Coordinates of C-alpha atoms in Angstrom, one line a residue:
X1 CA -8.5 4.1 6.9
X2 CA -8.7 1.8 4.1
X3 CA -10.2 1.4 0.4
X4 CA -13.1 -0.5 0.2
X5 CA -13.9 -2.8 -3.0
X6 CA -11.3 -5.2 -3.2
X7 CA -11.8 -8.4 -4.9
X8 CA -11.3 -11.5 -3.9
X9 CA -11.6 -15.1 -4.7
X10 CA -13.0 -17.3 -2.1
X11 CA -12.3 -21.3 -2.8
X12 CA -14.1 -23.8 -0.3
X13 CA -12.2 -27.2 -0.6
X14 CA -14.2 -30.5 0.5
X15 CA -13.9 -34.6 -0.9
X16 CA -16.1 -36.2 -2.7
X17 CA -15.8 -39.5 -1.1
X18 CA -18.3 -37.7 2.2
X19 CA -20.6 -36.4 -0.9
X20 CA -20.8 -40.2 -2.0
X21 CA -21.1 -41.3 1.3
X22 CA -23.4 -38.8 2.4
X23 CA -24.6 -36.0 0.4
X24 CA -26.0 -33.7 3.4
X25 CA -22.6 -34.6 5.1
X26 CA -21.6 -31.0 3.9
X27 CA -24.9 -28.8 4.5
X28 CA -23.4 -27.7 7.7
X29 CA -20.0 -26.9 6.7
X30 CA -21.3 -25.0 4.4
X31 CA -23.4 -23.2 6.3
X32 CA -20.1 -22.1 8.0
X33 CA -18.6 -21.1 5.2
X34 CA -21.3 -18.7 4.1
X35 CA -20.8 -17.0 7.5
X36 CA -17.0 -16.4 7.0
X37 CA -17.9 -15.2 3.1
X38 CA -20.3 -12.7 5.2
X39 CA -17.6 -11.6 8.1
X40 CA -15.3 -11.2 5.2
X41 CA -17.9 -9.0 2.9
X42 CA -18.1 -7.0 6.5
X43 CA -14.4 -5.8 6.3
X44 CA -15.2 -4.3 2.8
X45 CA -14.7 -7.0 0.4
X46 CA -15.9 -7.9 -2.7
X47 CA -15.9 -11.7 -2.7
X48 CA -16.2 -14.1 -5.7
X49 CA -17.4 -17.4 -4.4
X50 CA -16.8 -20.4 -6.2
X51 CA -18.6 -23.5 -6.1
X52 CA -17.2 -25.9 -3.5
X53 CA -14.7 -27.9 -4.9
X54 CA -13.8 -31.9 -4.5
X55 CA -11.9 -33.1 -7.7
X56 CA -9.4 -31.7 -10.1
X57 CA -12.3 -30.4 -12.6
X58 CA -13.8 -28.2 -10.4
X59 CA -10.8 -27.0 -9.3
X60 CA -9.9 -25.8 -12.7
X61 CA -13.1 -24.4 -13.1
X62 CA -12.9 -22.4 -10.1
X63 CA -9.2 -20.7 -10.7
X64 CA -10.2 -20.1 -14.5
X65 CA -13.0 -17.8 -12.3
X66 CA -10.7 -16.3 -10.3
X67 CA -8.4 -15.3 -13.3
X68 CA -10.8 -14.3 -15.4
X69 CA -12.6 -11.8 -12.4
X70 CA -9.0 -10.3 -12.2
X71 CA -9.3 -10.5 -8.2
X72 CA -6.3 -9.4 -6.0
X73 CA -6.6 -12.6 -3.7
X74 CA -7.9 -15.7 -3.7
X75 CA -9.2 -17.1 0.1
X76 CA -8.5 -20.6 0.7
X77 CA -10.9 -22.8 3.3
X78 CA -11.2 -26.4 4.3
X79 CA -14.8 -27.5 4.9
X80 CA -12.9 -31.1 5.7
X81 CA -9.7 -32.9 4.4
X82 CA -9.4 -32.6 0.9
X83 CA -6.9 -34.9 -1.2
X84 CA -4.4 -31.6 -2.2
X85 CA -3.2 -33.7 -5.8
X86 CA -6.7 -33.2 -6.8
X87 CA -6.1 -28.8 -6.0
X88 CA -2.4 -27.8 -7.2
X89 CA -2.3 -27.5 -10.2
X90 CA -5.4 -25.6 -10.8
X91 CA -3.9 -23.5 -7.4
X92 CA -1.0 -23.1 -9.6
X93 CA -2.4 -21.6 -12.7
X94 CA -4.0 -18.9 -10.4
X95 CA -2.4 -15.7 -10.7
X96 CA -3.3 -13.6 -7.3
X97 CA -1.9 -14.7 -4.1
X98 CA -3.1 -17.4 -2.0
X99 CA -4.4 -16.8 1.6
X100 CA -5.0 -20.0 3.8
X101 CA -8.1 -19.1 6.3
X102 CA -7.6 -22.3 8.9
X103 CA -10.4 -22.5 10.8
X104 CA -13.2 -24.7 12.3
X105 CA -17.1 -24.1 13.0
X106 CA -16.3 -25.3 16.9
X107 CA -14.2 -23.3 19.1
X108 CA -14.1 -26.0 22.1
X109 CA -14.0 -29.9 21.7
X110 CA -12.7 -31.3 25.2
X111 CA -15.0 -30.1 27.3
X112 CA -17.7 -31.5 25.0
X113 CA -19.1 -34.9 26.3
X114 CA -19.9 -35.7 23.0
X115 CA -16.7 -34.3 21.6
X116 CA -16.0 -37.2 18.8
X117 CA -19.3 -36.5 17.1
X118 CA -17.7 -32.7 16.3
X119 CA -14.7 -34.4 14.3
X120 CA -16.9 -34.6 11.6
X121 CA -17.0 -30.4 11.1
X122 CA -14.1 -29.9 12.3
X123 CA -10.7 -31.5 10.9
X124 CA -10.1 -29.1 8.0
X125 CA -6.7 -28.3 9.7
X126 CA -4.8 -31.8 8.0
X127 CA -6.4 -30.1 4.7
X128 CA -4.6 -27.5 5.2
X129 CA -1.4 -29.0 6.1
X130 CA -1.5 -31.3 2.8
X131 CA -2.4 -28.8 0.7
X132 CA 0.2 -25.9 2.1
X133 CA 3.2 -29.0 1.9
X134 CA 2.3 -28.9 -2.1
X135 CA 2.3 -25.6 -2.0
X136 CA 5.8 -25.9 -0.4
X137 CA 7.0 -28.3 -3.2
X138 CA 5.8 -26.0 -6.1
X139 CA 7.2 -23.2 -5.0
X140 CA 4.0 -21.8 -4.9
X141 CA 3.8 -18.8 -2.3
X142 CA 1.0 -18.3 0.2
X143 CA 0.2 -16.8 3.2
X144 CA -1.9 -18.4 6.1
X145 CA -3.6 -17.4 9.2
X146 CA -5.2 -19.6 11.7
X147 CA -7.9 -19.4 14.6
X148 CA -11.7 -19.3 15.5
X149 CA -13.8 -16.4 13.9
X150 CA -15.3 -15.4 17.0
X151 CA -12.7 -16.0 19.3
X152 CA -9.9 -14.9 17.6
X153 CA -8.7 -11.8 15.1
X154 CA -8.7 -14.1 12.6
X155 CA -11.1 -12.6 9.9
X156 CA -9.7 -9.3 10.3
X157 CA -6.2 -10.9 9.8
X158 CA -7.2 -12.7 6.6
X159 CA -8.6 -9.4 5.4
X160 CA -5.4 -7.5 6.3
X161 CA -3.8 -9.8 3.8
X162 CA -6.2 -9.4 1.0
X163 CA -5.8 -5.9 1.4
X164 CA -1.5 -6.0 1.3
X165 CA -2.7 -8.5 -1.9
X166 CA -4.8 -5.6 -3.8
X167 CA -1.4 -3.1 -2.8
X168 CA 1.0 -5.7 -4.6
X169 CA -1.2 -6.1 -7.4
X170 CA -1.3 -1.9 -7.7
X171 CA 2.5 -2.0 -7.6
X172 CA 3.0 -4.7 -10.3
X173 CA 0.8 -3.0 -12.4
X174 CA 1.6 0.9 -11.6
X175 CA 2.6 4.3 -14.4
X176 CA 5.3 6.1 -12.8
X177 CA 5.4 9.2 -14.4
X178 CA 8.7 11.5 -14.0
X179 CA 9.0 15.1 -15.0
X180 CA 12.5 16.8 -14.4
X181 CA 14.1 13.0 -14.7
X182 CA 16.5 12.2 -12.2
X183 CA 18.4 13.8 -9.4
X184 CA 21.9 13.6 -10.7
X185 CA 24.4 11.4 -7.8
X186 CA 21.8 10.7 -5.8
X187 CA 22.1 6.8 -6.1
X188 CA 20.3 5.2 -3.1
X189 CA 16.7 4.6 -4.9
X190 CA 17.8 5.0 -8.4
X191 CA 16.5 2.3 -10.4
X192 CA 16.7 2.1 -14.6
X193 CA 12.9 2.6 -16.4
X194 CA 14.0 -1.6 -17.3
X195 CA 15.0 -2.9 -14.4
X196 CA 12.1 -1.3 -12.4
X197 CA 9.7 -2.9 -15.3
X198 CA 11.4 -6.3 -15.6
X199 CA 11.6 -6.7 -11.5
X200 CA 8.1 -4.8 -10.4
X201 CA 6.2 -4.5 -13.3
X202 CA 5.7 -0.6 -12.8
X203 CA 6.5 1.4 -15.9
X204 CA 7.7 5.0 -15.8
X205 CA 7.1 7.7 -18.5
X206 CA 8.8 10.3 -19.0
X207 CA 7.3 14.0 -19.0
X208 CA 10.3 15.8 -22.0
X209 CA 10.1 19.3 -22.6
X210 CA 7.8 19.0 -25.8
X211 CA 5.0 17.4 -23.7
X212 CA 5.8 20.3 -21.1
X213 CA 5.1 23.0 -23.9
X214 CA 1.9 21.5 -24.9
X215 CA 0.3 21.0 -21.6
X216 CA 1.0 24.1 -19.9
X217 CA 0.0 26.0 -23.1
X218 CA -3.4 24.2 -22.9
X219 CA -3.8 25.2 -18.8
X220 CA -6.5 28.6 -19.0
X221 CA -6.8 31.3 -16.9
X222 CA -10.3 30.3 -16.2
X223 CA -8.7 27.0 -14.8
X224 CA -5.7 28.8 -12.7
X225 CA -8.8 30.9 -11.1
X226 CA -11.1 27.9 -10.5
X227 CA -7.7 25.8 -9.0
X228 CA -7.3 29.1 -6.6
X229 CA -10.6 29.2 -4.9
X230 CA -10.0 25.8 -4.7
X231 CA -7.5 26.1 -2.3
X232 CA -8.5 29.3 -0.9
X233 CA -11.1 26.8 0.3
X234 CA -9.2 24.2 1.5
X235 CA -5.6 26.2 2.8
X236 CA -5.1 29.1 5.1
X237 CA -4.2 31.6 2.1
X238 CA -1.0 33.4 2.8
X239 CA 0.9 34.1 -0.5
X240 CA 2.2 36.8 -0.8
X241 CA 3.6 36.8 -4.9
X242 CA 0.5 36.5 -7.0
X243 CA 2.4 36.1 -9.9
X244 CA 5.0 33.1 -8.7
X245 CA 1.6 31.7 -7.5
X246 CA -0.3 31.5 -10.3
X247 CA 2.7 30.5 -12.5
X248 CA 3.0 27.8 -10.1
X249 CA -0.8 26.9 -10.1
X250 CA -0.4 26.8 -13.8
X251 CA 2.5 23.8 -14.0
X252 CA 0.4 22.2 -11.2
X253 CA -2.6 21.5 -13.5
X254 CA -0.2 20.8 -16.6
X255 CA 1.2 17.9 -14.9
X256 CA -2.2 16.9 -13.6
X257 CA -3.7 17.0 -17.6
X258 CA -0.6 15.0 -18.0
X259 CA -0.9 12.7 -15.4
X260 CA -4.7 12.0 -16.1
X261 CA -4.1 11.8 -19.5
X262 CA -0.9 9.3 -19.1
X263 CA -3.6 7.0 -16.5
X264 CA -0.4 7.6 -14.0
X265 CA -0.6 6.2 -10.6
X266 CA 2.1 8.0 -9.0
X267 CA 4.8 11.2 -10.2
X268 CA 7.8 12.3 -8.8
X269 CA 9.4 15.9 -9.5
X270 CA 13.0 16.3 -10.0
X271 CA 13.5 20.2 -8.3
X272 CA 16.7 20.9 -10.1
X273 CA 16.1 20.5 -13.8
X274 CA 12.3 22.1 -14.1
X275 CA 13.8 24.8 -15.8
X276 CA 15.7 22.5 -18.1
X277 CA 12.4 20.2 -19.4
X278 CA 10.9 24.2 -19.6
X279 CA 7.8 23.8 -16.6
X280 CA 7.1 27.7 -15.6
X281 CA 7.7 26.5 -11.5
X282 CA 8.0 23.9 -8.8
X283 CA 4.4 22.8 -7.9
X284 CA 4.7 21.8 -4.9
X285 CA 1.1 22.4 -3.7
X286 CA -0.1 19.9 -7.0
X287 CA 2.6 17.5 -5.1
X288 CA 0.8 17.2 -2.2
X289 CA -2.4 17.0 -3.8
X290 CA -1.5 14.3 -6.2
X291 CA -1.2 12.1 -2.5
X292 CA -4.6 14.1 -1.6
X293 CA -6.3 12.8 -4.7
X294 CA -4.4 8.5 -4.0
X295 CA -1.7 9.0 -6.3
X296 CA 1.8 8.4 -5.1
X297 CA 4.5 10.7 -5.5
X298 CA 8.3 10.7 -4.1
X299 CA 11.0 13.9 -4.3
X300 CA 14.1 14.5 -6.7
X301 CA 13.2 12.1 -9.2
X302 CA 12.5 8.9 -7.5
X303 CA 10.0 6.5 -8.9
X304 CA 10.5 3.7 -7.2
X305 CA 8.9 5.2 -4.1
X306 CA 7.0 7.5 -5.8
X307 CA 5.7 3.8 -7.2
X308 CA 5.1 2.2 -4.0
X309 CA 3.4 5.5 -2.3
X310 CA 0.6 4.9 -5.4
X311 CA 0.5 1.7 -4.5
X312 CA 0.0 1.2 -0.8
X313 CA -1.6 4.6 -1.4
X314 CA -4.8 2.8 -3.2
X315 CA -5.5 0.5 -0.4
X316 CA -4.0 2.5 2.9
X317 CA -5.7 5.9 1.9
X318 CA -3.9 7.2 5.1
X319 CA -0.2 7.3 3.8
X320 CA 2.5 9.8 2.5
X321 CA 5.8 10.1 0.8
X322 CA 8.3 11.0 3.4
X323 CA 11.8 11.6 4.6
X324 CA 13.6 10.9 7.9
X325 CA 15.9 14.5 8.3
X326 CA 17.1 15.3 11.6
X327 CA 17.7 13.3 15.3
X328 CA 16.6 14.4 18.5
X329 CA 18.7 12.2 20.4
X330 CA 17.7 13.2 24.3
X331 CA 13.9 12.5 23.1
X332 CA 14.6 9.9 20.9
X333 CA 12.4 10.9 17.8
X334 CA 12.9 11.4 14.7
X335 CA 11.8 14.9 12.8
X336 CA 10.2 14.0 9.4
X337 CA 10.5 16.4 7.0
X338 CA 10.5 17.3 2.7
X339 CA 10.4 20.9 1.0
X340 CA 7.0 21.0 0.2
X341 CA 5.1 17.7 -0.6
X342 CA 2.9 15.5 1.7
X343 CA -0.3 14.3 1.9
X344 CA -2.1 17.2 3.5
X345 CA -5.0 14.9 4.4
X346 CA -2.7 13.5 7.3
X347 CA -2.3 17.2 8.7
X348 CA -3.0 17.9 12.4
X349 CA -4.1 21.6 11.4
X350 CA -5.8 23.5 8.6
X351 CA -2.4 23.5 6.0
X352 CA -1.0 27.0 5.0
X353 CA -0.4 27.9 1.5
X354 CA 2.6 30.6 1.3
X355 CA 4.8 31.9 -1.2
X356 CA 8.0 30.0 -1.6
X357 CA 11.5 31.8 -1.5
X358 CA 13.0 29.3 -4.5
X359 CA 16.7 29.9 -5.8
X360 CA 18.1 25.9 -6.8
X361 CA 16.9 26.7 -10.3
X362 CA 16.2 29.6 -12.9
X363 CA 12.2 28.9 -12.2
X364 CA 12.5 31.1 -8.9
X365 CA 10.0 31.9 -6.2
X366 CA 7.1 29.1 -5.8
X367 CA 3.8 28.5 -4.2
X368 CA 3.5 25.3 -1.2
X369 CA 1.3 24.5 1.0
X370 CA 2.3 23.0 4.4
X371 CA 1.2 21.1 7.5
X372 CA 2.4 19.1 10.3
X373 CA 1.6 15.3 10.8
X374 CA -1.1 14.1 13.1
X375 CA 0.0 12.4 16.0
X376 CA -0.6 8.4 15.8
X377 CA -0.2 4.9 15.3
X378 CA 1.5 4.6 11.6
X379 CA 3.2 1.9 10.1
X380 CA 7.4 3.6 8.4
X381 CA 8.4 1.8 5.3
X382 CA 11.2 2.0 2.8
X383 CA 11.7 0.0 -0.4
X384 CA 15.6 -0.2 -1.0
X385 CA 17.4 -1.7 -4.1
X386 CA 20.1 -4.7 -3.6
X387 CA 22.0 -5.7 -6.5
X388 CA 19.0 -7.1 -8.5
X389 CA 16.8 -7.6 -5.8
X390 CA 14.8 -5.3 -3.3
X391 CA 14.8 -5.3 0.6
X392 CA 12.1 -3.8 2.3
X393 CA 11.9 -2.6 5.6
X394 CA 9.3 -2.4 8.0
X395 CA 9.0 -0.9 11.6
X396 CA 6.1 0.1 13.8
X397 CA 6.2 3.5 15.3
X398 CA 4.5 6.1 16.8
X399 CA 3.9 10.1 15.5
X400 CA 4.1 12.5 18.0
X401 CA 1.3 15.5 18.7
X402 CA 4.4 18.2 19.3
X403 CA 6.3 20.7 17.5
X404 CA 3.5 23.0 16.8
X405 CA 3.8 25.3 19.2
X406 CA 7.2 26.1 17.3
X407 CA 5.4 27.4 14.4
X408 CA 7.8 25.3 12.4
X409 CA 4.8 23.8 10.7
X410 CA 4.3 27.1 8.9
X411 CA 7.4 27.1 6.7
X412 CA 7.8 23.2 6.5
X413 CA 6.5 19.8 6.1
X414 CA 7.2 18.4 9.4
X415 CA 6.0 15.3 11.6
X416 CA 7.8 13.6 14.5
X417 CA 8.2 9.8 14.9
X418 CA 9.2 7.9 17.7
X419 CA 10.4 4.4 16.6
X420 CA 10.2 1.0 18.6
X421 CA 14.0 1.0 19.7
X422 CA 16.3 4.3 20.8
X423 CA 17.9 6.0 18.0
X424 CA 21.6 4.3 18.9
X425 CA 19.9 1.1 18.2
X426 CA 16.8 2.4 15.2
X427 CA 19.6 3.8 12.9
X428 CA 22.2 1.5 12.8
X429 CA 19.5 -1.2 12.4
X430 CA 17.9 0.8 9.4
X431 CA 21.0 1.6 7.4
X432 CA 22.2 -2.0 8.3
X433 CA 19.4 -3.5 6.1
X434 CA 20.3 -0.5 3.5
X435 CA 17.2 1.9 4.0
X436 CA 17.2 4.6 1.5
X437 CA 16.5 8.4 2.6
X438 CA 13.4 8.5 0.8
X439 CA 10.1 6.3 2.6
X440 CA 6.5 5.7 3.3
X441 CA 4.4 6.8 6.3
X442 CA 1.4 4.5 6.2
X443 CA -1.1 5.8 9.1
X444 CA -3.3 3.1 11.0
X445 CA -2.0 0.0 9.4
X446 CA -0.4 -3.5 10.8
X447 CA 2.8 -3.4 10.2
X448 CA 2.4 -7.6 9.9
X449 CA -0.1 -6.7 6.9
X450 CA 2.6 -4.4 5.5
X451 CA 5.5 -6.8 5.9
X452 CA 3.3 -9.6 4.2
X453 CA 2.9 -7.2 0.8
X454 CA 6.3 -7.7 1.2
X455 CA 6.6 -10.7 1.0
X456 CA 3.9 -11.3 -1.8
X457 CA 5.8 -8.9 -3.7
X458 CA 9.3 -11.0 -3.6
X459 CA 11.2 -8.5 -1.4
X460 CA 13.7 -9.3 1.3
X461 CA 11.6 -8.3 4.3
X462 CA 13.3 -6.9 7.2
X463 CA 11.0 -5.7 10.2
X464 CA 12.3 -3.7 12.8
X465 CA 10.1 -4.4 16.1

């Protein structure tokens, strides 16, 4: 499932020596091009159309429209060949990445008698290849997709990308927020609040134990009883400590007023020091309902996934914060696992909400709520720092519809995965590219679409297929 509304720029390129020639040359090229703006609109987005461009002017005109609509893409398409001096540098001032749609109006021309007449509509293709070679020379990066609209996935392709586009843009501009700061040694993920800023964009806030005071001093009883019939509603009820419960309802909504208030896009909750920055308990339900609600969230202090969760969590609705624990090496799969946070939504059965037996810090006993994964096609992804730069790592796989006749499901977060290769090959091939033991679960996504966000984002991409 994916968000609708994203907002893209669509830029038609033509020459002005056909207008001057001919100034109904275009009418059915553009004709065309309103059908693709239509089959694109059909995949949910929002497209800013510009006026068709010929000379360096327009071109100008039409990225100044782009910037200044703030749109996560811009769609590239040749009616003909257009000159591409007259295009790069207006395609260099604009700011969201640059898709290349290559296609033509005619699927056949050789078994057309009259095939020479259809060069006229259709020899955008050496367009494309002169403008894509600037591109190449400026450094400029882009992603392209080719084929006929009706004969080919090509639309859908085009609006995969857009939508990897609107994720990167999320990322770049994401509020991390991080209450318990980080877990102490655990170094895989770690980034520092500047480098994550001056590489990403993201910027993390922290919540300190004066900010703790003041929101969970502001959470009523009123509120705690209104969040509980909430997920009396929602959960199968089985606590069991009232008191832990509501305690832990009540840090819940203190770092929801905080996140709300702070405009955060993702949180991540460091287990271990909650008793330190003074929150009453681990809210491990409000966890799992942060990636309910679309914002991201990551364990033990960890905001660079928590980050990209928020991110890809804004486009691909369908996606969790996750954690690869434990092999099954005669059925090759993979149990998926945390204490107490995922995004319930993803849950093959109703979730249970039970009383938590809690002893790594001075907060004690807890509330979660827990589920196991749907089975399906999902998309595993892990962002993993490298010296400065990021690799990310992409693989395909499959969740399994088992387990649950163990009753596992009742006192964990659990889901099983079965990935493209056999564990004695998956592993090795993950921890060769340096995959961290925190990740992503995006359900009913391309992994292609994925491993392009990647890519638009500056990351090393390594897929695993």
């Amino acid at each position: 499932m994916f968000k609708s509304g994203i907002k893209i720029g669509f830029l038609p390129l033509y020459i002005k020596l056909y207008d001057d020639s001919n100034p109904r040359y275009r009418d059915p090229m553009v004709e065309h091009m309103n059908t693709m703006v239509s089959m694109l609109e059909s995949c949910g987005l929002e497209v800013v159309l510009s006026d068709v461009c010929r000379v360096k002017p327009e071109f100008e005109k039409a990225a100044a429209l782009f910037n200044e609509s703030d749109v996560d893409a811009v769609v590239t398409m040749h009616l003909a060949y257009s000159p591409s001096l007259e295009a790069i540098d207006a395609l260099e001032t604009i700011k969201a990445p640059i898709i290349v749609l290559d296609t033509t109006p005619d699927y056949e021309l050789l078994s057309q008698a009259g095939y020479y007449s259809g060069i006229s509509h259709n020899h955008g293709i050496h367009g494309v290849q002169d403008m894509c070679n600037l591109l190449r020379q400026r450094g400029i990066k882009y992603e392209i997709r080719a084929g006929h609209a009706l004969h080919s996935p090509v639309i859908s392709e085009v609006a995969g990308l857009c939508r990897a586009a609107a994720a990167a843009k999320a990322y770049k501009n994401a509020r991390v927020g991080a209450v318990g700061g980080e877990f102490a040694g655990m170094g895989d993920f770690f980034v520092t609040p500047e480098h994550y800023e001056k590489t990403i964009g993201a910027k993390v806030l922290y919540m300190d134990g004066d900010t703790v005071v003041k929101y969970v001093g502001a959470v009523t009883d009123e509120r705690i009883n209104d969040e509980i019939e909430w997920d009396k509603a929602n959960f199968t009820y089985e606590i069991e400590d009232e008191d832990a419960y509501r305690a832990a309802v009540k840090s819940g909504l203190a770092v929801r007023d905080w996140a709300n208030d702070e405009k955060l896009t993702a949180c991540t909750v460091n287990f271990l020091s909650l008793d330190i920055c003074g929150l009453p308990k681990m809210p491990f339900a409000e966890c799992s309902k942060m990636m309910m609600r679309g914002m991201g969230y990551a364990g033990e202090g960890d905001v660079l996934t928590a980050g990209l969760v928020g991110a890809l969590r804004k486009v691909y609705t369908n996606t969790t914060f996750t954690e690869m624990f434990c092999p099954d090496w005669k059925e090759d799969v993979i149990l998926l696992n945390h204490m107490g946070e995922c995004n319930l939504k993803l849950s093959k059965w109703r979730p249970v909400l039970k009383t938590v037996p809690f002893n790594y810090n001075s907060c004690g006993d807890t509330a979660a709520a827990y589920g196991c994964m749907r089975g399906g096609k999902a998309v595993f992804v892990n962002l993993a720092p490298m010296a400065g730069k990021y690799t990310f790592i992409v693989t395909p796989v499959e969740m399994l519809d088992c387990g649950l006749e163990f009753g596992a499901y009742r006192s964990a977060i659990q889901g099983w995965l079965k990935p493209v290769k056999p564990l004695r090959e998956f592993l090795p091939e993950f921890s060769r590219a340096g995959g961290t033991h925190h990740s992503a679960l995006v359900y009913d996504a391309d992994y292609k679409e994925l491993a392009a966000f990647g890519g638009m984002m500056g990351f090393d991409v390594v897929t695993i297929d």
